[in-house]
Amino acid sequence: MNPDVRVRDGWREALWAFLGARGLLTAISVIGGGMLALPPGQPPTDAGFPNPALAPGWHMAVTALQRQDAQWFLRLATTGYSHGDNSAAFFPAFPLAIRALDAVPGIGPLGAGLLVANVCAFAALLLLHALTRFELGDAAARRAVLFTALFPTAFFLYAPYTESLFLLASIACFWFARRDRWVWAAATGAVAAATRSIGIVLILALWVEVVAQYRRNGRAMLPRFVAAAAVAIGPALYAGWWWLRARDVFAPLDAQRAWRPDGGQQPVATIVDAVQLAFRYQSWWLLDLTVVTLAVIGIALAARRIALSYTVYAAASVLLPLLLPLASRPLLSMPRFMAVVFPVSWGWAIAAERRRPPETATLVASAGGFALLAFLFINWQFVF
């Protein structure tokens, strides 16, 4: 570990990675937007927020990422939640940030959503650079930032989605915990857990870190265990709001189950189903399996070089969604979820250090996947 790392030292490399990914995404949006026929049932209207213009044109530089769940977040930021429409499944931190910025005259909800997402994306890359330098050194930091910015589903970081805010808050949580600043770790972890439900796994990872710090330096465990558990304040406040609003503290959980009505399943069974469907149908099922497999390989490659708390966090981030699959598409949305599991990029950075595979090959393959999946996403194809 390098305790002398400063966050601001990596701003150039973070900025170049951000601008490169954002420039590629803008070019794909303007050139490729509207090129494919709309699939059946697209664009959806269940969110209740007006869909953008579908015809190609320069407007795609702004509107191309207003797709799928982005419509829900923009609706929640403008008109709020309703009991019974499953909007409770979408946690509140990101819509609240959009609403706060939308209060500035002339920005509008879409502009506010894009601004929040992109500022958080750049800040997340900057903090990831610092955390990677702290853990793995300068060369790994440069590679990790590039691989994260151009991960095949990283375009969600620049869209009005929760991914960028969650990535920033989760990296910040580890940044503070590893430097023994537990009050800030609890605060940023609570923000992450109020942004996406998966953020609750940070508690388990932080408890592992508490034990590791006790064994390494003899630091008191009880106050740190309490600080780690305080991550639950984020979702607890959200559940409490639903109790005050509709006397339904379980509304967020019930809504998430409604989006996945097929019930729970063992992760191994989900993996088996995913592999079988990928070989049977290829198409979206094979894309899902490919991206998730690349993420799992990255986690495995990193595991021997990083603290156990990171591996626990990454593994839990993969395993928890496998417990509640959609029978017709078991890995639905998991490629998007993998974009924010930052130890994945560490694994591929470590592999590039050994030139197995070389950095250029990894970067080109990742950018190619980014371009393909972004093109499909902005054309309302089934990339969620």
XYZ file of C-alpha atoms in Angstrom, residues 6-375:
370
model
C -3.426 11.949 -3.404
C -6.707 11.822 -5.295
C -5.910 14.799 -7.513
C -2.704 13.236 -8.870
C -4.599 11.040 -11.326
C -6.786 13.708 -12.888
C -5.106 13.651 -16.311
C -5.402 9.904 -16.803
C -8.961 9.875 -15.449
C -9.933 12.776 -17.700
C -8.463 11.205 -20.838
C -10.217 7.909 -20.125
C -13.505 9.704 -19.473
C -13.275 11.896 -22.577
C -12.252 8.970 -24.763
C -15.186 6.831 -23.668
C -17.614 9.750 -23.774
C -16.420 10.780 -27.237
C -16.819 7.245 -28.575
C -20.302 7.025 -27.110
C -21.335 10.379 -28.599
C -20.083 9.353 -32.043
C -22.000 6.065 -31.874
C -25.126 7.917 -30.724
C -25.090 10.493 -33.523
C -24.080 8.102 -36.300
C -25.887 4.955 -35.183
C -28.996 6.276 -33.440
C -32.173 5.222 -35.223
C -30.422 2.802 -37.587
C -32.192 -0.362 -36.372
C -35.875 -1.206 -36.484
C -37.586 -1.042 -33.102
C -38.131 -4.465 -31.489
C -41.673 -5.466 -30.465
C -42.852 -3.547 -27.422
C -40.198 -0.842 -27.706
C -39.983 1.853 -26.575
C -41.813 0.997 -23.347
C -44.274 3.430 -21.815
C -44.731 1.956 -18.323
C -42.468 4.525 -16.638
C -44.824 7.353 -17.531
C -42.094 9.723 -18.716
C -42.260 10.928 -22.359
C -40.006 8.976 -24.703
C -37.509 10.966 -26.788
C -37.643 11.409 -30.560
C -36.745 8.158 -32.322
C -35.549 9.548 -35.667
C -31.798 9.883 -36.268
C -30.177 13.290 -35.968
C -27.877 15.477 -33.907
C -30.321 15.380 -31.019
C -29.058 11.843 -30.407
C -25.923 13.361 -28.881
C -28.152 14.221 -25.922
C -31.191 11.949 -26.090
C -29.640 8.633 -27.177
C -29.083 7.494 -23.599
C -32.639 8.245 -22.482
C -33.567 4.595 -22.654
C -35.246 1.901 -20.523
C -34.681 2.478 -16.774
C -33.506 6.037 -17.435
C -37.177 6.840 -18.076
C -38.040 5.628 -14.588
C -35.340 7.711 -12.929
C -36.405 10.835 -14.816
C -40.046 10.224 -13.918
C -39.167 9.684 -10.239
C -37.132 12.882 -10.239
C -40.061 14.879 -11.614
C -43.302 13.354 -10.300
C -42.098 10.996 -7.570
C -43.048 7.495 -6.470
C -46.445 5.802 -6.599
C -47.484 2.871 -4.465
C -48.427 -0.179 -6.500
C -46.629 0.586 -9.780
C -43.353 -1.109 -8.713
C -41.476 2.194 -8.844
C -40.299 1.424 -5.300
C -37.768 -0.973 -6.814
C -35.694 2.047 -7.884
C -33.771 3.380 -4.900
C -33.925 7.142 -4.282
C -30.421 8.622 -4.171
C -30.026 9.116 -7.931
C -33.521 10.558 -8.567
C -33.015 12.906 -5.602
C -29.744 14.133 -7.106
C -31.488 14.779 -10.436
C -34.322 16.633 -8.713
C -31.886 18.830 -6.801
C -30.014 19.818 -9.965
C -33.195 20.213 -11.983
C -34.114 23.037 -9.630
C -31.552 25.149 -11.515
C -33.458 27.020 -14.260
C -32.918 25.851 -17.827
C -31.346 22.463 -17.154
C -34.369 20.160 -17.333
C -34.604 16.606 -15.975
C -32.682 14.941 -18.821
C -29.895 17.524 -18.668
C -29.754 17.157 -14.901
C -29.640 13.365 -15.152
C -26.837 13.430 -17.706
C -24.873 15.993 -15.719
C -25.151 14.054 -12.460
C -24.211 10.796 -14.180
C -21.212 12.170 -16.055
C -19.797 14.193 -13.157
C -20.090 11.101 -10.966
C -18.494 8.950 -13.691
C -15.456 11.214 -13.938
C -15.181 11.482 -10.146
C -15.430 7.690 -9.860
C -12.597 7.214 -12.372
C -10.486 9.777 -10.517
C -11.036 8.085 -7.160
C -10.520 4.641 -8.705
C -7.138 5.830 -9.968
C -6.193 6.891 -6.442
C -7.468 3.698 -4.819
C -5.666 1.532 -7.372
C -2.397 3.433 -6.853
C -2.881 2.923 -3.117
C -3.329 -0.837 -3.568
C -1.471 -1.852 -6.739
C 0.735 0.984 -8.002
C 0.825 3.542 -10.805
C 0.776 1.275 -13.860
C -2.211 -0.704 -12.594
C -4.033 2.570 -11.829
C -3.712 3.776 -15.412
C -4.920 0.465 -16.814
C -7.770 0.093 -14.322
C -9.168 3.503 -15.215
C -9.054 2.711 -18.935
C -10.609 -0.722 -18.528
C -13.393 0.648 -16.300
C -14.191 3.567 -18.615
C -14.427 1.216 -21.619
C -15.856 -1.924 -20.032
C -18.396 -3.400 -22.498
C -21.343 -2.042 -20.502
C -19.640 1.104 -19.173
C -21.879 3.291 -21.352
C -24.380 2.996 -18.489
C -21.976 5.143 -16.452
C -22.660 8.061 -18.795
C -26.432 7.536 -19.084
C -29.102 8.737 -16.621
C -28.711 5.508 -14.640
C -27.611 4.823 -11.072
C -24.355 3.153 -12.083
C -22.015 6.159 -11.918
C -23.242 7.409 -8.535
C -23.079 3.888 -7.148
C -19.563 3.340 -8.499
C -18.370 6.613 -6.974
C -19.941 5.917 -3.577
C -18.719 2.302 -3.382
C -15.134 3.223 -4.317
C -15.233 6.065 -1.792
C -16.458 3.639 0.870
C -13.398 1.430 0.387
C -11.083 4.430 0.040
C -12.057 5.636 3.507
C -12.270 2.191 5.127
C -8.817 1.139 3.951
C -7.425 4.400 5.352
C -9.196 3.795 8.698
C -11.652 6.694 8.307
C -14.735 4.789 9.270
C -17.240 7.589 9.712
C -16.733 8.598 6.090
C -16.771 4.947 5.019
C -20.160 4.547 6.692
C -21.527 7.722 5.096
C -20.428 6.888 1.560
C -21.491 3.268 1.973
C -24.942 4.442 3.045
C -25.160 6.572 -0.103
C -24.227 3.533 -2.209
C -26.861 1.399 -0.470
C -29.454 4.149 -0.993
C -28.572 4.214 -4.685
C -28.876 0.509 -5.475
C -30.071 -2.366 -3.315
C -26.896 -4.364 -3.996
C -25.031 -1.773 -1.930
C -26.007 -3.677 1.194
C -23.220 -6.188 0.441
C -20.748 -3.461 1.415
C -21.533 -4.287 5.048
C -20.177 -7.813 4.672
C -17.066 -6.581 2.867
C -16.424 -3.920 5.497
C -16.779 -6.431 8.326
C -14.083 -8.495 6.654
C -11.942 -5.338 6.501
C -12.539 -4.683 10.221
C -11.200 -8.124 11.103
C -8.228 -7.656 8.784
C -7.315 -4.325 10.406
C -7.589 -5.881 13.850
C -5.239 -8.703 12.885
C -2.817 -6.353 11.154
C -2.730 -3.410 13.557
C -4.768 -4.400 16.601
C -7.383 -1.734 15.900
C -10.552 -1.862 18.006
C -13.228 -3.916 16.293
C -16.503 -2.814 17.915
C -16.672 0.821 16.709
C -15.595 -0.254 13.243
C -18.198 -3.022 13.140
C -20.820 -0.449 14.081
C -19.598 1.944 11.391
C -19.775 -0.825 8.789
C -23.312 -1.727 9.854
C -24.273 1.947 9.510
C -24.247 1.412 5.727
C -27.756 0.020 6.296
C -28.948 3.512 7.255
C -29.376 4.304 3.552
C -31.927 1.582 2.718
C -33.439 1.840 6.221
C -34.325 5.487 5.613
C -35.837 4.558 2.270
C -37.924 1.778 3.829
C -38.959 4.171 6.597
C -40.128 6.698 4.029
C -42.347 4.034 2.478
C -43.786 3.285 5.909
C -44.679 6.939 6.353
C -45.999 7.185 2.793
C -47.998 3.969 2.436
C -47.548 1.988 5.671
C -45.554 -0.505 3.587
C -41.983 -0.864 4.795
C -41.405 -3.773 2.413
C -42.504 -1.889 -0.717
C -38.955 -1.759 -2.200
C -38.440 -5.514 -1.760
C -41.908 -6.389 -3.030
C -41.400 -4.205 -6.095
C -38.071 -5.826 -6.903
C -39.639 -9.269 -6.620
C -42.414 -8.111 -8.954
C -39.807 -7.301 -11.616
C -38.445 -10.853 -11.175
C -41.660 -12.873 -10.693
C -40.136 -16.331 -11.177
C -38.893 -16.584 -7.587
C -35.543 -17.398 -6.056
C -33.046 -19.986 -7.215
C -29.639 -21.295 -6.234
C -26.809 -19.467 -8.059
C -25.468 -22.719 -9.531
C -28.857 -23.490 -11.057
C -29.011 -19.974 -12.518
C -25.583 -20.429 -14.097
C -26.582 -23.786 -15.584
C -29.753 -22.270 -17.036
C -27.799 -19.329 -18.438
C -25.267 -21.577 -20.181
C -27.953 -23.824 -21.625
C -29.980 -20.905 -22.988
C -26.858 -19.242 -24.389
C -26.010 -22.357 -26.401
C -29.635 -22.829 -27.446
C -30.479 -19.284 -28.552
C -27.132 -17.383 -28.755
C -28.141 -13.706 -29.275
C -28.835 -11.800 -26.026
C -28.286 -14.835 -23.843
C -24.773 -15.326 -25.227
C -23.968 -11.619 -24.824
C -25.077 -11.753 -21.194
C -23.001 -14.842 -20.501
C -19.915 -13.433 -22.233
C -19.840 -10.168 -20.286
C -20.533 -11.831 -16.940
C -17.856 -14.451 -17.623
C -15.300 -11.731 -18.389
C -16.208 -10.048 -15.102
C -15.838 -13.272 -13.112
C -12.446 -13.921 -14.724
C -11.359 -10.414 -13.759
C -12.371 -11.002 -10.139
C -10.483 -14.300 -10.074
C -7.362 -12.714 -11.579
C -7.387 -9.978 -8.938
C -8.122 -12.161 -5.912
C -4.505 -13.116 -5.141
C -3.230 -9.524 -5.202
C -5.946 -7.558 -3.412
C -7.335 -7.427 0.118
C -9.947 -10.042 0.967
C -12.591 -7.363 1.560
C -12.507 -6.418 -2.132
C -12.904 -10.028 -3.245
C -15.818 -10.548 -0.850
C -17.511 -7.426 -2.220
C -16.984 -8.474 -5.840
C -18.096 -12.069 -5.278
C -21.215 -10.983 -3.407
C -22.023 -8.515 -6.195
C -22.057 -11.422 -8.628
C -23.785 -14.011 -6.444
C -26.667 -11.935 -5.097
C -28.301 -11.198 -8.496
C -28.007 -14.891 -9.350
C -30.416 -15.660 -6.500
C -33.341 -13.935 -8.220
C -33.116 -14.628 -11.967
C -35.681 -14.208 -14.699
C -36.435 -17.693 -16.026
C -36.554 -16.601 -19.672
C -33.240 -14.729 -19.435
C -31.328 -15.695 -16.279
C -28.549 -13.096 -16.563
C -30.769 -10.171 -17.561
C -29.165 -6.873 -16.451
C -26.131 -8.604 -14.964
C -23.771 -7.248 -17.657
C -24.812 -3.757 -16.509
C -24.303 -4.694 -12.870
C -20.757 -5.832 -13.650
C -19.760 -2.378 -14.915
C -19.573 -1.103 -11.327
C -17.751 -4.063 -9.756
C -14.432 -2.238 -9.869
C -12.168 -5.165 -8.797
C -12.951 -6.618 -12.231
C -10.785 -3.950 -13.852
C -8.019 -4.688 -11.350
C -7.903 -8.292 -12.467
C -7.536 -7.351 -16.114
C -4.976 -4.676 -15.218
C -2.914 -7.299 -13.390
C -3.213 -9.644 -16.382
C -2.057 -6.865 -18.743
C 0.956 -6.287 -16.496
C 1.982 -9.864 -17.291
C 0.964 -9.401 -20.941
C -1.507 -12.263 -20.697
C -3.331 -10.837 -22.622
C -1.470 -7.642 -23.622
C -2.951 -4.311 -22.593
C -3.700 -3.244 -26.170
C -5.587 -6.442 -26.934
C -7.685 -6.116 -23.782
C -8.430 -2.458 -24.460
C -9.393 -3.008 -28.103
C -11.643 -5.952 -27.241
C -13.289 -4.032 -24.422
C -13.825 -0.915 -26.547
C -15.279 -3.089 -29.311
C -17.757 -4.611 -26.880
C -18.541 -1.125 -25.576
C -19.266 0.133 -29.094
C -21.440 -2.862 -30.012
C -23.544 -2.903 -26.865
C -23.914 0.889 -26.832
C -25.128 0.793 -30.445
